[in-house]
JSON list of C-alpha atoms in Angstrom, two decimals:
[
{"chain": "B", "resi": 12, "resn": "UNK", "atom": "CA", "xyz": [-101.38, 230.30, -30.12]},
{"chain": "B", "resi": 13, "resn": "UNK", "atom": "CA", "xyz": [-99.20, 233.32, -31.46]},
{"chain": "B", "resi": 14, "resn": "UNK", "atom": "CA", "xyz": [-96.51, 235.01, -29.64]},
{"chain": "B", "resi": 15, "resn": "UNK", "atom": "CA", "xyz": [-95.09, 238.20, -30.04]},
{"chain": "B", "resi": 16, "resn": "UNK", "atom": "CA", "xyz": [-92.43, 237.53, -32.91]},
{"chain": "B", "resi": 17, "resn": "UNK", "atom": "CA", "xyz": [-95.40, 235.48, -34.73]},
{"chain": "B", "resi": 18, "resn": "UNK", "atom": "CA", "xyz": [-94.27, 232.20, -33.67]},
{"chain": "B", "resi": 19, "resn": "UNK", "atom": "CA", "xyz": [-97.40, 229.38, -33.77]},
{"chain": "B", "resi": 20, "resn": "UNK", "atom": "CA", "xyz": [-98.41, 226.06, -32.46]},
{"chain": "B", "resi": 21, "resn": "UNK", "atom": "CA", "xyz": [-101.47, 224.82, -33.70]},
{"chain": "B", "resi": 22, "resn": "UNK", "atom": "CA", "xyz": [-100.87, 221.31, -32.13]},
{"chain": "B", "resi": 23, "resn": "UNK", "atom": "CA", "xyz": [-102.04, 219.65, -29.31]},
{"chain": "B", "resi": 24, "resn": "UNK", "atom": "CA", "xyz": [-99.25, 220.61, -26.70]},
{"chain": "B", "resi": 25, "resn": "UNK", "atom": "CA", "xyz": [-99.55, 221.37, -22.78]},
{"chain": "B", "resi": 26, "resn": "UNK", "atom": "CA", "xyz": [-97.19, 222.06, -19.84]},
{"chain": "B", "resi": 27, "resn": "UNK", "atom": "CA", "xyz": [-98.32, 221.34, -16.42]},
{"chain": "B", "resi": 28, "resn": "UNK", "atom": "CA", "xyz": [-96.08, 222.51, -13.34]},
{"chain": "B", "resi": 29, "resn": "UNK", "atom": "CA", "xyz": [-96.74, 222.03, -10.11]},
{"chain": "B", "resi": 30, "resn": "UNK", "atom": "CA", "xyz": [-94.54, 223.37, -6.85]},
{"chain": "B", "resi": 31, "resn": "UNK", "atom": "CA", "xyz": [-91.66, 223.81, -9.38]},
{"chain": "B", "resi": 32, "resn": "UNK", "atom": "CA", "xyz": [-91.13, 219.81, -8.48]},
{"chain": "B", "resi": 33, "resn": "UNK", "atom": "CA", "xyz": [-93.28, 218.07, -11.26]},
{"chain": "B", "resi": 34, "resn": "UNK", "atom": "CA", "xyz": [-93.91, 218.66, -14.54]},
{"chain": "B", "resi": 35, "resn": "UNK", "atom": "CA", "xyz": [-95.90, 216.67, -17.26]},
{"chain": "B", "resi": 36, "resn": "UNK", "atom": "CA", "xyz": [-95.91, 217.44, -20.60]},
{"chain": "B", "resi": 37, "resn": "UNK", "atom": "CA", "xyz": [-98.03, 216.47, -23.56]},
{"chain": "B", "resi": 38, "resn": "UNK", "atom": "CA", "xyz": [-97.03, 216.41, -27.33]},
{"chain": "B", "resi": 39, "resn": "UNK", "atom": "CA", "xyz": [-93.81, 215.07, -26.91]},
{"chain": "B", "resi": 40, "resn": "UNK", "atom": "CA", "xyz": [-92.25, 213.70, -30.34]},
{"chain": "B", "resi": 41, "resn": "UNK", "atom": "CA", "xyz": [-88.89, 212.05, -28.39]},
{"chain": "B", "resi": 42, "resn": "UNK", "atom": "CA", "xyz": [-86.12, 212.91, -26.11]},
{"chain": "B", "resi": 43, "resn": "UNK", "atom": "CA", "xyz": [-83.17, 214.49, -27.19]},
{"chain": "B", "resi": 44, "resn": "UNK", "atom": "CA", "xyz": [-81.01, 214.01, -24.05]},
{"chain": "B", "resi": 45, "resn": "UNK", "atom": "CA", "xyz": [-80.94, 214.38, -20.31]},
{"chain": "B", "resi": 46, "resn": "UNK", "atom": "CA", "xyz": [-78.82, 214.10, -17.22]},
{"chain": "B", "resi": 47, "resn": "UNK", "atom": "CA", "xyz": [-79.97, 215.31, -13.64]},
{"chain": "B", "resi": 48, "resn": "UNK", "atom": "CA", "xyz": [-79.44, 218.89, -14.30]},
{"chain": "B", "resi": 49, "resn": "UNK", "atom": "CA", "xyz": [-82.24, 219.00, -17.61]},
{"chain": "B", "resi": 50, "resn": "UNK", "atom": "CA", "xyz": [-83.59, 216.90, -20.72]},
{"chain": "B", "resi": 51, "resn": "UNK", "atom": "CA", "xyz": [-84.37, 218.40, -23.52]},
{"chain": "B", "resi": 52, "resn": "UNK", "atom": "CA", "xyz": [-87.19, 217.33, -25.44]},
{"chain": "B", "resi": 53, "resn": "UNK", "atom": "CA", "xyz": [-88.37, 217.75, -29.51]},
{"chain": "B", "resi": 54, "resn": "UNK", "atom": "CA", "xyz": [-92.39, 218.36, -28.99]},
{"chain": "B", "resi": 55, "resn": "UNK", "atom": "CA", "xyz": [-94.80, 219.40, -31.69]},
{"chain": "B", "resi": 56, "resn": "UNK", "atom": "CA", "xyz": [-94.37, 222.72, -30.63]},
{"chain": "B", "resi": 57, "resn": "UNK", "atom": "CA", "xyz": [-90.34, 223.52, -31.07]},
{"chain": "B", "resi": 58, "resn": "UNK", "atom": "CA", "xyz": [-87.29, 221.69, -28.44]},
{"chain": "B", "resi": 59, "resn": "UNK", "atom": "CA", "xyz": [-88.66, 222.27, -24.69]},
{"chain": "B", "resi": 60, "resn": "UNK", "atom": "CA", "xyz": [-85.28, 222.66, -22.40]},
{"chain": "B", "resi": 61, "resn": "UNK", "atom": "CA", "xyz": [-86.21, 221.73, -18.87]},
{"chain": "B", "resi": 62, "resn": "UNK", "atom": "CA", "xyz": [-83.20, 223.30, -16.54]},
{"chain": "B", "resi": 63, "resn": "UNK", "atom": "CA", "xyz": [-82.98, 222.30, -12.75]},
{"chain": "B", "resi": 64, "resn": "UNK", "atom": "CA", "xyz": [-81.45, 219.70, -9.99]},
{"chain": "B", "resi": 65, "resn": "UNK", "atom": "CA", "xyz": [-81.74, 216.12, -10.04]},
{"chain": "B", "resi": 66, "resn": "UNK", "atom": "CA", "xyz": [-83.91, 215.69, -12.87]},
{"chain": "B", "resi": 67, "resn": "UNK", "atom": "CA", "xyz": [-85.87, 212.46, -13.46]},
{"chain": "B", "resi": 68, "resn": "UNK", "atom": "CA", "xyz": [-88.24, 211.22, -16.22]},
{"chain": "B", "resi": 69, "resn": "UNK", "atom": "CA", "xyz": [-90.63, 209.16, -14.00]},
{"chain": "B", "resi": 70, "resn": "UNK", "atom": "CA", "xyz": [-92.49, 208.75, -16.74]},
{"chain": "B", "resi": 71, "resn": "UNK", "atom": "CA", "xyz": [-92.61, 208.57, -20.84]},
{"chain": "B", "resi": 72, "resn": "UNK", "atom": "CA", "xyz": [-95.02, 207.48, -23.19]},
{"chain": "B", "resi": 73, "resn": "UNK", "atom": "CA", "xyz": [-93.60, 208.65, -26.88]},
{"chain": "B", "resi": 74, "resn": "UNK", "atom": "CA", "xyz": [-97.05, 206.74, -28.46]},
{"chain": "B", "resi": 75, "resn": "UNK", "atom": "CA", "xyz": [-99.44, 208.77, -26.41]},
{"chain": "B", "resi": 76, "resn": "UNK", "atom": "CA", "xyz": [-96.93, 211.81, -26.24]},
{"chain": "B", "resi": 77, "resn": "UNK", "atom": "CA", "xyz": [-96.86, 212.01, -23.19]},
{"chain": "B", "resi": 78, "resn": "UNK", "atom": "CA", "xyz": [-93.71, 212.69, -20.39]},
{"chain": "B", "resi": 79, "resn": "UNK", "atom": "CA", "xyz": [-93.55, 213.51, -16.59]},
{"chain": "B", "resi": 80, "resn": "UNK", "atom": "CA", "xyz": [-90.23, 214.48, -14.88]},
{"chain": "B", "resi": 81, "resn": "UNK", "atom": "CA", "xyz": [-89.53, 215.18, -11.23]},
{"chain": "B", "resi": 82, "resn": "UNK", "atom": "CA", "xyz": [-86.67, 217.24, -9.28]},
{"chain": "B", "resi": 83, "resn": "UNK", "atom": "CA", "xyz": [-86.15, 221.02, -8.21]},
{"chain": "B", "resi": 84, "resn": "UNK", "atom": "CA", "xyz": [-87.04, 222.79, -11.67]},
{"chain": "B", "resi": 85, "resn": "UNK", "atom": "CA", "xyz": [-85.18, 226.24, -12.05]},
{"chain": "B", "resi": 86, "resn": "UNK", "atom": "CA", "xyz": [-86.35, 226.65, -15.79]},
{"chain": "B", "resi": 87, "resn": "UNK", "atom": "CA", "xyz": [-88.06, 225.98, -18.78]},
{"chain": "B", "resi": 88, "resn": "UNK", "atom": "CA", "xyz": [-87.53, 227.12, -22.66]},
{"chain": "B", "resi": 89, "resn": "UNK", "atom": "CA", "xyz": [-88.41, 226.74, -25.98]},
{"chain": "B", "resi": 90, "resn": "UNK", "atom": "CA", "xyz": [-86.41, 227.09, -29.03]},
{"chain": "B", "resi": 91, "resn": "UNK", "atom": "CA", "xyz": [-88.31, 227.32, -32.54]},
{"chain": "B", "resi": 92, "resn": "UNK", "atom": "CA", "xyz": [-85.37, 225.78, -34.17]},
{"chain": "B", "resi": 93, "resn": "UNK", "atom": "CA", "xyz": [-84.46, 222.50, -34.12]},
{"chain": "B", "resi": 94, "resn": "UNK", "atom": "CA", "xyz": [-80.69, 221.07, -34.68]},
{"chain": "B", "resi": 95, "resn": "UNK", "atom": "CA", "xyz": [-80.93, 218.05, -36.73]},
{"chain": "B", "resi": 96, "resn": "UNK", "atom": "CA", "xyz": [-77.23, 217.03, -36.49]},
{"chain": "B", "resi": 97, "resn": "UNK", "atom": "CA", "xyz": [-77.78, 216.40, -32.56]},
{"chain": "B", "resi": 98, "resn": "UNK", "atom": "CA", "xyz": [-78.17, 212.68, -31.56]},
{"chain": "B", "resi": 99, "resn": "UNK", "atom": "CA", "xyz": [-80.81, 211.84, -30.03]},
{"chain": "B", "resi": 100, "resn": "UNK", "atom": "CA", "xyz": [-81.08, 209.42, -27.24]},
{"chain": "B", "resi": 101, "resn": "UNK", "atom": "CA", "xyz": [-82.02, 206.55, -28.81]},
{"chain": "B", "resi": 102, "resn": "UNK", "atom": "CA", "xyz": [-79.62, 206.89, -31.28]},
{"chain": "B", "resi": 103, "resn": "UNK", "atom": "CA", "xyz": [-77.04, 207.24, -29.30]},
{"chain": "B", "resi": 104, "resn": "UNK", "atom": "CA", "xyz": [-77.79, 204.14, -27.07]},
{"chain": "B", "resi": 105, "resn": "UNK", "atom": "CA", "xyz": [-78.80, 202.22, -30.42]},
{"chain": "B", "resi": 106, "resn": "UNK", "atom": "CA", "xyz": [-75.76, 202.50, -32.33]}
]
């Protein structure tokens, strides 16, 4: 899938949103961070930025790649590039 500046993802990635209060998303590679207003997430697609209001991860499965969060979600982004000098979360809680 191509957009419109010729940015591809030929991987196995989907986003599923329902009511704007849960969303599950496949092809997730890990967390980056999160708090209750967003996580963002490294996929196999680009970093997925989940914005919104008391934010939960009800559910993760990094083998399967596979993550559901819950709360009032105001919006969602990708960003092609990925900063490699940001800790993730296991790092951080694994130092």
């Amino acid at each position: 899938m191509s957009d419109s500046r010729g940015v591809s993802c030929k991987a196995e990635h989907n986003l599923t949103l329902n009511f704007r209060e849960k969303l599950s998303v496949t092809g997730v590679k890990e967390i980056i961070n999160f708090d209750e207003k967003g996580v963002n997430v490294k996929t196999l697609c680009g970093e997925l930025s989940v914005d919104g209001e008391n934010i939960h991860i009800n559910a993760l499965n990094v083998e399967k790649g596979e993550l559901e969060i819950s709360g009032k979600i105001n919006g969602i982004n990708y960003f092609d590039t990925y900063d490699g000098d940001r800790k993730t979360l296991l790092s951080r809680i694994f130092k």
